PDB file of N, CA, C and O in Angstrom:
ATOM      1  N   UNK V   1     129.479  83.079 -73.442  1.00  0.00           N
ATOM      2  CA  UNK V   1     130.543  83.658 -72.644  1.00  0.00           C
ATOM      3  C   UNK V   1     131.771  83.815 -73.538  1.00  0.00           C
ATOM      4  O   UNK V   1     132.263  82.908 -74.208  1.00  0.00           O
ATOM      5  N   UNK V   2     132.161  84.946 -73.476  1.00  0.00           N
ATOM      6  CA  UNK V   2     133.610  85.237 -74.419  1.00  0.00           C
ATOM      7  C   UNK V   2     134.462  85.731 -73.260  1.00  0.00           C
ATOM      8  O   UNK V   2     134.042  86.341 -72.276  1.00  0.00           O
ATOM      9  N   UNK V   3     136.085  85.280 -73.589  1.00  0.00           N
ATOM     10  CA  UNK V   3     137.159  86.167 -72.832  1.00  0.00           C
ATOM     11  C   UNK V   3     137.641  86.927 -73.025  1.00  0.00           C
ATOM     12  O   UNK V   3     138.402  86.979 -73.991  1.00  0.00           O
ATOM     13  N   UNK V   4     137.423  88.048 -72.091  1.00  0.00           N
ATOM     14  CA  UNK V   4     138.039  89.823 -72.922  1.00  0.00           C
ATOM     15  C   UNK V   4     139.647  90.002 -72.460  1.00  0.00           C
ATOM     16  O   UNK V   4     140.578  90.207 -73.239  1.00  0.00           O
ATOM     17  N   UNK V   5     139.734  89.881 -71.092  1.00  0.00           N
ATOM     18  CA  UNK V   5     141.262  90.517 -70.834  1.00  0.00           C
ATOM     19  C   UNK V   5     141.221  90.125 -69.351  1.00  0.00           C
ATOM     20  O   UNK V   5     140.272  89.820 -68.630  1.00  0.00           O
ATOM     21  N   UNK V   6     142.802  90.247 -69.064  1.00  0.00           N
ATOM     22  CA  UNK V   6     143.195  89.987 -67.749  1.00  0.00           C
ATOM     23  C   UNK V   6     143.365  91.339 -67.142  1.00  0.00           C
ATOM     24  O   UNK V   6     143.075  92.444 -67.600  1.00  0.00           O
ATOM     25  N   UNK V   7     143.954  90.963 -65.894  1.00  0.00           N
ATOM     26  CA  UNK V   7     143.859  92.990 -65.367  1.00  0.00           C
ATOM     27  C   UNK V   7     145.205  92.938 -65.341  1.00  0.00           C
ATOM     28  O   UNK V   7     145.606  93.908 -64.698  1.00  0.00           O
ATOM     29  N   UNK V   8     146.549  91.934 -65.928  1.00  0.00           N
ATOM     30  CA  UNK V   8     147.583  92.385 -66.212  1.00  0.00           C
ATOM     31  C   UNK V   8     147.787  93.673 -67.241  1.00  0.00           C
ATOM     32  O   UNK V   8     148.810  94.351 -67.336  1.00  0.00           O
ATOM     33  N   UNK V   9     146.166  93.888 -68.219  1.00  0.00           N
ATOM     34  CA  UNK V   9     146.521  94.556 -69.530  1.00  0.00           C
ATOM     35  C   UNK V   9     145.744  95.693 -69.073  1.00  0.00           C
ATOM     36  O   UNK V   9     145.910  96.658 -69.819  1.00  0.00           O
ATOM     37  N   UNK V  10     144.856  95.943 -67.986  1.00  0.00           N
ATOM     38  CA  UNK V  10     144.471  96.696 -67.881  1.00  0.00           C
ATOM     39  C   UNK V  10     144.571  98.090 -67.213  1.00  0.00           C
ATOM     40  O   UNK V  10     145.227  97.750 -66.228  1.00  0.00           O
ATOM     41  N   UNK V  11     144.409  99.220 -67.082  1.00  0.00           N
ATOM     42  CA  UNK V  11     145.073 100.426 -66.452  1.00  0.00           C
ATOM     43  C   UNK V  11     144.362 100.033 -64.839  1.00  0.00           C
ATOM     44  O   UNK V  11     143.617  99.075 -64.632  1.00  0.00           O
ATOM     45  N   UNK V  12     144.826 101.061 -63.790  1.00  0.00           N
ATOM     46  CA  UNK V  12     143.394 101.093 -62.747  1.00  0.00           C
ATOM     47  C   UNK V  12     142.496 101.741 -62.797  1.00  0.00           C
ATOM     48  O   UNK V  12     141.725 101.622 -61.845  1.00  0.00           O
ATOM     49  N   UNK V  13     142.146 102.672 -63.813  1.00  0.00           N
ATOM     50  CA  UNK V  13     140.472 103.138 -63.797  1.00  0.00           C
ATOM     51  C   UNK V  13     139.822 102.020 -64.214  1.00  0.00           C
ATOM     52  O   UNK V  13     138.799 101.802 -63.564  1.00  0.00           O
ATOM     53  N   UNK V  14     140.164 100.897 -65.445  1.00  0.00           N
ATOM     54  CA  UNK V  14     139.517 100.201 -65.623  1.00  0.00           C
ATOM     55  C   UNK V  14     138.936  98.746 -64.971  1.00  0.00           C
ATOM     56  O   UNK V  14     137.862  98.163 -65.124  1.00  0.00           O
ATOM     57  N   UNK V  15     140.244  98.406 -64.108  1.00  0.00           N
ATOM     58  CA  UNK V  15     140.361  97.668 -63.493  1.00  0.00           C
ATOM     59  C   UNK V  15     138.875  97.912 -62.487  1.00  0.00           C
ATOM     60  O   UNK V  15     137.882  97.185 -62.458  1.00  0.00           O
ATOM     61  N   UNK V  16     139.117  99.113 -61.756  1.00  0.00           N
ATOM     62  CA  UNK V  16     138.005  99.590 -60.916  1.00  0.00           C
ATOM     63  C   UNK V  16     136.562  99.118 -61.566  1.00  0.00           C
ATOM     64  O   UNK V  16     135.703  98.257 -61.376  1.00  0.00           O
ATOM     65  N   UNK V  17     136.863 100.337 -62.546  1.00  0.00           N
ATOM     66  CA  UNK V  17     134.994  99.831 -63.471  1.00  0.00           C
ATOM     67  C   UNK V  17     134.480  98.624 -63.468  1.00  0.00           C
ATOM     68  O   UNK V  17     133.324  98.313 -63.183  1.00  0.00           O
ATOM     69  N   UNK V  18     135.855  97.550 -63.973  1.00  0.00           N
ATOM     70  CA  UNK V  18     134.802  95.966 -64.345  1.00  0.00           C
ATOM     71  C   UNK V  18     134.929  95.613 -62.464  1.00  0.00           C
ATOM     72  O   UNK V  18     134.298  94.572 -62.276  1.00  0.00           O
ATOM     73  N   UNK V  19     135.250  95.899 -61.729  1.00  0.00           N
ATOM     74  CA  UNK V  19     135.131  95.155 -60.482  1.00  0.00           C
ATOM     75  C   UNK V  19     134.017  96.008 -59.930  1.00  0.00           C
ATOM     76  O   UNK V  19     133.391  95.475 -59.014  1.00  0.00           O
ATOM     77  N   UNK V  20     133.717  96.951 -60.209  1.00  0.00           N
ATOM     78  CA  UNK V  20     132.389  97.642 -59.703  1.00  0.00           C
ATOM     79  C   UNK V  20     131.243  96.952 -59.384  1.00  0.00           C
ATOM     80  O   UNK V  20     130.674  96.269 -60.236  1.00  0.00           O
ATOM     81  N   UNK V  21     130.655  97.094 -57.748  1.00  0.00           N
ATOM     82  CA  UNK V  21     129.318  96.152 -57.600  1.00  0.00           C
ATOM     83  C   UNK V  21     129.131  94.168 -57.825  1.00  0.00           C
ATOM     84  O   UNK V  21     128.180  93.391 -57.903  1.00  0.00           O
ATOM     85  N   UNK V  22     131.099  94.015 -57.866  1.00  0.00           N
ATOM     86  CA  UNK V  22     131.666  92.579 -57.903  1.00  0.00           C
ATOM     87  C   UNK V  22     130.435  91.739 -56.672  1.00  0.00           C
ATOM     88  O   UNK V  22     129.929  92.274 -55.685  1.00  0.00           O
ATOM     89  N   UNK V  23     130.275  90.636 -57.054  1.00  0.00           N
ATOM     90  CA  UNK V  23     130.047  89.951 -55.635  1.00  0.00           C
ATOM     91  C   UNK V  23     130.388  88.089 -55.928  1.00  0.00           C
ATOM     92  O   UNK V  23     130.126  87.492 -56.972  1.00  0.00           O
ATOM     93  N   UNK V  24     130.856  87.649 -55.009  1.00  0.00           N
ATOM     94  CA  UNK V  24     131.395  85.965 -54.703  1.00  0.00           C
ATOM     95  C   UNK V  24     130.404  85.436 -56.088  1.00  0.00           C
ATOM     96  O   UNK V  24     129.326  85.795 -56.563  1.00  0.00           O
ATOM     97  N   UNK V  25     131.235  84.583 -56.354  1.00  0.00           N
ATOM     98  CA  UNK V  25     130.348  83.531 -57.104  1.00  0.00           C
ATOM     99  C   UNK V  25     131.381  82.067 -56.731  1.00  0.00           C
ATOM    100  O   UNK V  25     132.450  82.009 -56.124  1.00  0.00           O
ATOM    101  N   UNK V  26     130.607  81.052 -57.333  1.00  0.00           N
ATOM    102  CA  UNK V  26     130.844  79.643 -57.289  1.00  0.00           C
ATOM    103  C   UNK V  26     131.896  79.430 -58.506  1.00  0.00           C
ATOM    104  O   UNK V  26     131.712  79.385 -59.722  1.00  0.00           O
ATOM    105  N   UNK V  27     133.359  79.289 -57.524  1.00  0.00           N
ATOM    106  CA  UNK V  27     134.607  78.722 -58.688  1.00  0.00           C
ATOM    107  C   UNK V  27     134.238  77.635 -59.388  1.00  0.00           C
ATOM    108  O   UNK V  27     134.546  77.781 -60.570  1.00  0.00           O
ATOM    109  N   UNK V  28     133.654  76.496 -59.143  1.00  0.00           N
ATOM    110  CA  UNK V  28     133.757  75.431 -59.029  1.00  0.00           C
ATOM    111  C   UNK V  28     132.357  75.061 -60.407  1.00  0.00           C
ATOM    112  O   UNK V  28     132.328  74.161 -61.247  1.00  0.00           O
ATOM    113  N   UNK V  29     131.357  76.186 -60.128  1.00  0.00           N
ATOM    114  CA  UNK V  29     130.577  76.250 -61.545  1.00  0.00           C
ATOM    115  C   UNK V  29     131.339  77.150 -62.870  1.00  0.00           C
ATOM    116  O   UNK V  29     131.417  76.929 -64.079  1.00  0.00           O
ATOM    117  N   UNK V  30     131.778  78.116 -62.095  1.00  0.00           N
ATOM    118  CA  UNK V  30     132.771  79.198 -63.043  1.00  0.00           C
ATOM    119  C   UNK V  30     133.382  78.338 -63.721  1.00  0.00           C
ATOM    120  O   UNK V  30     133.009  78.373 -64.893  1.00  0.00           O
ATOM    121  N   UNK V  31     134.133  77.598 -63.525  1.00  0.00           N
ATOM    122  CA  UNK V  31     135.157  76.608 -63.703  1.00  0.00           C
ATOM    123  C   UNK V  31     134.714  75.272 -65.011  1.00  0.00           C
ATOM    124  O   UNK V  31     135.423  74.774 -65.885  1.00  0.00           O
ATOM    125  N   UNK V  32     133.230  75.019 -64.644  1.00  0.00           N
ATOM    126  CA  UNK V  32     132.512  73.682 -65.641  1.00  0.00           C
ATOM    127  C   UNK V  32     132.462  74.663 -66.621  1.00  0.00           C
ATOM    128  O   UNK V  32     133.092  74.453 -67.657  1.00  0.00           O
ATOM    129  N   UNK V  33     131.675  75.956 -66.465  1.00  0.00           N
ATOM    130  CA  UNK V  33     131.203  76.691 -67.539  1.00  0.00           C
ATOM    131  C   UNK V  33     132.298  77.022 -68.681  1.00  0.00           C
ATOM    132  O   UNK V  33     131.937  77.035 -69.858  1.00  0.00           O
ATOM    133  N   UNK V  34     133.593  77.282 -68.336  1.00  0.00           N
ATOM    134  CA  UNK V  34     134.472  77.751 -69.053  1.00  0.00           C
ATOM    135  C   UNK V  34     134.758  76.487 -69.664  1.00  0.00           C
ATOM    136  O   UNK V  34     134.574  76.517 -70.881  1.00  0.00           O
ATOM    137  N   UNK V  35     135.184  75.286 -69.172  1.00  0.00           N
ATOM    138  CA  UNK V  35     135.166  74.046 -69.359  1.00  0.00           C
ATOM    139  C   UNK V  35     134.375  73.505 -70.694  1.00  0.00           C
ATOM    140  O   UNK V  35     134.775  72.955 -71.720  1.00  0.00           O
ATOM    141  N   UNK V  36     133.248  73.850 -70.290  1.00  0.00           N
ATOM    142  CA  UNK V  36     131.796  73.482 -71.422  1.00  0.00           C
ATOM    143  C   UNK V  36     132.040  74.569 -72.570  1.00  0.00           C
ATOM    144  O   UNK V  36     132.187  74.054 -73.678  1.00  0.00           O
ATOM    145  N   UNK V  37     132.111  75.895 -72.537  1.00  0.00           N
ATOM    146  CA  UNK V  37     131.862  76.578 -73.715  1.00  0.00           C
ATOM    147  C   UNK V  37     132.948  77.172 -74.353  1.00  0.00           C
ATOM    148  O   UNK V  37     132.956  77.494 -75.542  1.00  0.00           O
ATOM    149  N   UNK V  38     134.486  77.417 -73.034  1.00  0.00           N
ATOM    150  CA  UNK V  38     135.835  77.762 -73.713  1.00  0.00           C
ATOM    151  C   UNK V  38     136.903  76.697 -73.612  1.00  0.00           C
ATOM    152  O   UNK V  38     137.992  77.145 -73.254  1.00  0.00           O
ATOM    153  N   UNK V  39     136.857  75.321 -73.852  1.00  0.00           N
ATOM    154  CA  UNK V  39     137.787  74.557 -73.385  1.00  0.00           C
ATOM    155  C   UNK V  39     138.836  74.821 -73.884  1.00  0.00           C
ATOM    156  O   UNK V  39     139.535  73.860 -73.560  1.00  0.00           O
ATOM    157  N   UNK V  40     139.589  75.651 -74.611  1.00  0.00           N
ATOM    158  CA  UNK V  40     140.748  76.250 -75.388  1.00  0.00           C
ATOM    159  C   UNK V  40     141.395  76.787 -73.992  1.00  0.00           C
ATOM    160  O   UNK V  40     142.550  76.491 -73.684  1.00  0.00           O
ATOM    161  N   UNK V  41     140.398  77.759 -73.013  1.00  0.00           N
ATOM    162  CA  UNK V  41     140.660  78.528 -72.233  1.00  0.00           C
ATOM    163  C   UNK V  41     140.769  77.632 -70.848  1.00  0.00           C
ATOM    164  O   UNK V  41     141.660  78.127 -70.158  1.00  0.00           O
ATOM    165  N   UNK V  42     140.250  76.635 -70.285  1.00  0.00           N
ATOM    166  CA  UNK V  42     140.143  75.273 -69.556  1.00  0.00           C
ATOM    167  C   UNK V  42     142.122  75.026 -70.015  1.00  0.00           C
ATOM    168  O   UNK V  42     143.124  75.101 -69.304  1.00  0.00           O
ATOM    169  N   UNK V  43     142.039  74.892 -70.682  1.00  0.00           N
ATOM    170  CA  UNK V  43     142.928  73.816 -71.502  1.00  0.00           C
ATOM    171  C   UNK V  43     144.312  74.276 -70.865  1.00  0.00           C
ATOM    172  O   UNK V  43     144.991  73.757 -69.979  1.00  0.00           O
ATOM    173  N   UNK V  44     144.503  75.471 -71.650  1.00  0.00           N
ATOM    174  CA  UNK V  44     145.686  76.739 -71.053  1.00  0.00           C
ATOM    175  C   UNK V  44     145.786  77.474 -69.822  1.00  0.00           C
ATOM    176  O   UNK V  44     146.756  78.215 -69.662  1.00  0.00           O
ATOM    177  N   UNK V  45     144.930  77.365 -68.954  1.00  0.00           N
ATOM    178  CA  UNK V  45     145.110  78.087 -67.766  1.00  0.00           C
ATOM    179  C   UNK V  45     145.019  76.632 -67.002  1.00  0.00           C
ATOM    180  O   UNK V  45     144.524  76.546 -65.878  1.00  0.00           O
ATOM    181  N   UNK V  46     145.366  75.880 -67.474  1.00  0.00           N
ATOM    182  CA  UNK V  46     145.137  74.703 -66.348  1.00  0.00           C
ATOM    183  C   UNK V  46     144.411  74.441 -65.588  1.00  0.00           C
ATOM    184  O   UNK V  46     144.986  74.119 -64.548  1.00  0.00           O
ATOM    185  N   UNK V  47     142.756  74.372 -65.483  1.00  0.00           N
ATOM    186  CA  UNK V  47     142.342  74.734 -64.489  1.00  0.00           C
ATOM    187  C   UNK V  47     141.615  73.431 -64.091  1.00  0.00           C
ATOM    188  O   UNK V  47     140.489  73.352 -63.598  1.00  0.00           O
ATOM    189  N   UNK V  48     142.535  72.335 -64.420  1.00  0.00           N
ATOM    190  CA  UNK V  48     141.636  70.966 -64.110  1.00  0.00           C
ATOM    191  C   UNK V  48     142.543  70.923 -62.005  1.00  0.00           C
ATOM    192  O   UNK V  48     142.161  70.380 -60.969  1.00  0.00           O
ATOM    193  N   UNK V  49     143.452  71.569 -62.255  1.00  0.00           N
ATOM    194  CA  UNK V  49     144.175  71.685 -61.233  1.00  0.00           C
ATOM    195  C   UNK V  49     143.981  72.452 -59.916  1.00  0.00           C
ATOM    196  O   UNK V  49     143.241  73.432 -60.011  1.00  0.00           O
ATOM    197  N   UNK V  50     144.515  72.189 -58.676  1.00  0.00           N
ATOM    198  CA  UNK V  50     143.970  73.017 -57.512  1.00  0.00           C
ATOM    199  C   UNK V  50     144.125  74.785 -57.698  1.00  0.00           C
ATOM    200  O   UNK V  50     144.830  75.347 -58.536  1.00  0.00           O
ATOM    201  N   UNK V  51     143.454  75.291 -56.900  1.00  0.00           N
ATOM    202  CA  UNK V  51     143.711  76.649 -57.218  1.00  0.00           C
ATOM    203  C   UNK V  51     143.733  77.477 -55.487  1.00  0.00           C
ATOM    204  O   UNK V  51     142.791  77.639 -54.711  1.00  0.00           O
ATOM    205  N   UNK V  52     144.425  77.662 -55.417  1.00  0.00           N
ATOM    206  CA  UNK V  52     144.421  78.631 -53.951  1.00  0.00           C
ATOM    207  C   UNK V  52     143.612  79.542 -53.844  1.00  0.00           C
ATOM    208  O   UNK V  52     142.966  79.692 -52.807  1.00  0.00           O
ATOM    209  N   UNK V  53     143.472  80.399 -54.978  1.00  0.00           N
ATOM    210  CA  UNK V  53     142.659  81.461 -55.241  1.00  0.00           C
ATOM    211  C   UNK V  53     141.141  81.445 -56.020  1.00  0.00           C
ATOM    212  O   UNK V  53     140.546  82.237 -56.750  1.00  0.00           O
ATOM    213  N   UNK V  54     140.828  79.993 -55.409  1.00  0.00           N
ATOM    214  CA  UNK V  54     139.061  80.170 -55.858  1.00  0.00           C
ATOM    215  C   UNK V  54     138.212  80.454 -55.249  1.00  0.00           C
ATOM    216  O   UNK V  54     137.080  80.140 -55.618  1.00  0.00           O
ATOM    217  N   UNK V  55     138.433  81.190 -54.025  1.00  0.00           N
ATOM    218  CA  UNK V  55     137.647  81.364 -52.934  1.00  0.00           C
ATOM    219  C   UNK V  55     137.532  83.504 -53.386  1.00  0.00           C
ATOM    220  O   UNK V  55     136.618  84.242 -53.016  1.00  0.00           O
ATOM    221  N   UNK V  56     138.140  83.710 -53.803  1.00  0.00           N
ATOM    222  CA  UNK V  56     137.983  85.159 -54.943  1.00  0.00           C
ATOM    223  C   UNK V  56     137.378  85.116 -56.016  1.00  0.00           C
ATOM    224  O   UNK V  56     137.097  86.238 -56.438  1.00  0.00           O
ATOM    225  N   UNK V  57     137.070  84.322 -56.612  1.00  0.00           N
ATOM    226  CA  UNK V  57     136.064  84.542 -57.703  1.00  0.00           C
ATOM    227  C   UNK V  57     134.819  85.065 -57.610  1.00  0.00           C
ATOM    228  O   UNK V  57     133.919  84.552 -56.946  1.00  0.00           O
ATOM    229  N   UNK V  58     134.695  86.342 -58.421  1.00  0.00           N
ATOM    230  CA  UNK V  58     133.389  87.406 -58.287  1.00  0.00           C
ATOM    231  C   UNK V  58     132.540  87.058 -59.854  1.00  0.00           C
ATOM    232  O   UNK V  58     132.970  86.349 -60.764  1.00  0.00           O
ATOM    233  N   UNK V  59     131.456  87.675 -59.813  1.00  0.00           N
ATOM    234  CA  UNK V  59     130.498  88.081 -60.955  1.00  0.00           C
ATOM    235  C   UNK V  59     129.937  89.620 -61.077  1.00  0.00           C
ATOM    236  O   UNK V  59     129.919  90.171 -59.976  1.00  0.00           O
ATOM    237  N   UNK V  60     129.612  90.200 -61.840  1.00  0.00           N
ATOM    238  CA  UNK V  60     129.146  91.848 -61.982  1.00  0.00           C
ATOM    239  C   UNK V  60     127.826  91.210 -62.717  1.00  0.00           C
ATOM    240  O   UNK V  60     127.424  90.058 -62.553  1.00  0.00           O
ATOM    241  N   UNK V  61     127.272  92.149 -63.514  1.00  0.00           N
ATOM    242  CA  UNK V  61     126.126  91.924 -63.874  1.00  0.00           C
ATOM    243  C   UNK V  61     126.479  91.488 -65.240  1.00  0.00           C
ATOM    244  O   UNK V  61     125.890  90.664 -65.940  1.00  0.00           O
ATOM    245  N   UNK V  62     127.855  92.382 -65.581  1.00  0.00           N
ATOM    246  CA  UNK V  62     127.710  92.002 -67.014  1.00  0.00           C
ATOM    247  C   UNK V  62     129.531  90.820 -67.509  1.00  0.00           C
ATOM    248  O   UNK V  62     129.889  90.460 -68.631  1.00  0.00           O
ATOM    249  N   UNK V  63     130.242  90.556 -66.116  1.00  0.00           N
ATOM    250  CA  UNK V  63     131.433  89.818 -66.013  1.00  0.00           C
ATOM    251  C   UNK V  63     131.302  88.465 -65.276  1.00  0.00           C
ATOM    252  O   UNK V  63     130.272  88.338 -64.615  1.00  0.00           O
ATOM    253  N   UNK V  64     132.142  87.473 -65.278  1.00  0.00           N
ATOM    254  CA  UNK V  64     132.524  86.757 -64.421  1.00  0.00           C
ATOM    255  C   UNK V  64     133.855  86.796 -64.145  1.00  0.00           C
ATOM    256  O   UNK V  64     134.552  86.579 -65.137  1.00  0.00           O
ATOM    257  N   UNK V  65     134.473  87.010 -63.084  1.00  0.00           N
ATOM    258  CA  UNK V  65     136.057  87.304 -62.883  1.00  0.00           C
ATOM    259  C   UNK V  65     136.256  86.120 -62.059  1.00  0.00           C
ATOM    260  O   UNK V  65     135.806  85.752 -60.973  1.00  0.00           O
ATOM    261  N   UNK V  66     137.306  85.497 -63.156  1.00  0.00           N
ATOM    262  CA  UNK V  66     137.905  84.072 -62.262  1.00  0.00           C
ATOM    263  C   UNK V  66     140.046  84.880 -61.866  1.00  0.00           C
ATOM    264  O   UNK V  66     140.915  85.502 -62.477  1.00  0.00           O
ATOM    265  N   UNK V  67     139.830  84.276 -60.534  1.00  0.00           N
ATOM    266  CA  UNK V  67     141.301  84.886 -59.791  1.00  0.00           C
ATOM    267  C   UNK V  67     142.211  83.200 -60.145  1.00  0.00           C
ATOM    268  O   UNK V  67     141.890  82.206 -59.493  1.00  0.00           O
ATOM    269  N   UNK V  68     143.028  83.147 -60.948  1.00  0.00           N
ATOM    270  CA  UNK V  68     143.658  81.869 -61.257  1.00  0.00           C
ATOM    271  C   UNK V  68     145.426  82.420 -60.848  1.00  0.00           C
ATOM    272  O   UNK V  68     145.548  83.292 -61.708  1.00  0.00           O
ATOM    273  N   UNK V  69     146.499  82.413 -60.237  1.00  0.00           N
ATOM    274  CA  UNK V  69     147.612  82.298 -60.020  1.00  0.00           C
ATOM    275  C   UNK V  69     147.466  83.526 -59.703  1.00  0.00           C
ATOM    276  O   UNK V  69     148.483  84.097 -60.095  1.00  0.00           O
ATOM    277  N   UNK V  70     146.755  84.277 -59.202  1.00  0.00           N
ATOM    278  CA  UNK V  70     146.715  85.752 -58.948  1.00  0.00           C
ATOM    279  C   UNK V  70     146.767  86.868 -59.732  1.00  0.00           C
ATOM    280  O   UNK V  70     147.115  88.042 -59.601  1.00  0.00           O
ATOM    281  N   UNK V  71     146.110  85.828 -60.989  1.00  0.00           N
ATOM    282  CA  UNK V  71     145.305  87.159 -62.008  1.00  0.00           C
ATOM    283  C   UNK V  71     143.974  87.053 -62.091  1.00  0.00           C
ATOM    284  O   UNK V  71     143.449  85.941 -62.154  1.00  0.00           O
ATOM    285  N   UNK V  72     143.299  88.124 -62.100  1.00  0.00           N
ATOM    286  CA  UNK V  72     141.740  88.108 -62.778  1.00  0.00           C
ATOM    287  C   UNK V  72     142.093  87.745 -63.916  1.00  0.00           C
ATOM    288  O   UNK V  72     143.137  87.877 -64.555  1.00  0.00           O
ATOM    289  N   UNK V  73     140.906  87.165 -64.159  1.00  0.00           N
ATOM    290  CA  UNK V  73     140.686  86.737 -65.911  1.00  0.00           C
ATOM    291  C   UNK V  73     139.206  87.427 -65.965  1.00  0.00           C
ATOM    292  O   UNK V  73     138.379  87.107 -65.111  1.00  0.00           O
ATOM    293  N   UNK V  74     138.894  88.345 -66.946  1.00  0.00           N
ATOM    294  CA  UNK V  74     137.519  88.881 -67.557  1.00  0.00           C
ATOM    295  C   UNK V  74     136.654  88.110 -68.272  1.00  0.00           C
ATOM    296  O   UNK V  74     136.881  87.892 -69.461  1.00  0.00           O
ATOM    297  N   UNK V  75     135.658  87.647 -67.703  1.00  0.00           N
ATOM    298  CA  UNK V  75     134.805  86.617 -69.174  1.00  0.00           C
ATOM    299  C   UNK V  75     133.193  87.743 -69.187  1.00  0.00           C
ATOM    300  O   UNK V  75     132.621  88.295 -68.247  1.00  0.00           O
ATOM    301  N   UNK V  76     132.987  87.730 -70.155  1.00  0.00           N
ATOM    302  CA  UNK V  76     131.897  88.757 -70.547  1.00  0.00           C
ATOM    303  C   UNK V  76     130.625  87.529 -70.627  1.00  0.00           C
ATOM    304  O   UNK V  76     130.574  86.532 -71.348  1.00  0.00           O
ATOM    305  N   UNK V  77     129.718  87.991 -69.670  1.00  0.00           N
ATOM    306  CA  UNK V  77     128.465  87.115 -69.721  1.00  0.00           C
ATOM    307  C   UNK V  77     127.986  86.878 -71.069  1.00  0.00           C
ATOM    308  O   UNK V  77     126.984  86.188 -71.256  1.00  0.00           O
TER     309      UNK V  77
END
């Protein structure tokens, strides 16, 4: 898993594309995984902490989009 971009940087065509065919996933595994393989990224987004917005976290086929302070974050499967 690598991190590409937030949708602060992104236009809205693109925004659209990576959310295309989105569906729910599990914050709470989203969350170990980044933990386990980006803890740099764990580390800086704080995410040992509550989150209001984990009940929005999607997956695509080829993304996992975690919603943290009311940004997407892009992680490329």
């Amino acid at each position: 898993m690598t991190y590409e971009t937030n949708c602060t940087l992104l236009t809205m065509q693109e925004w659209l594309c990576l959310m295309r065919r989105s569906r729910r996933c599990s914050y709470r595994l989203l969350v170990n995984r980044i933990k386990k393989e980006l803890p740099h990224v764990y580390d800086s987004l704080a995410l040992q902490f509550p989150n209001p917005y984990a009940d929005r976290c999607r997956q695509t086929d080829t993304h996992y989009i975690l919603v943290h302070s009311a940004i997407e974050y892009f992680f490329r499967k």
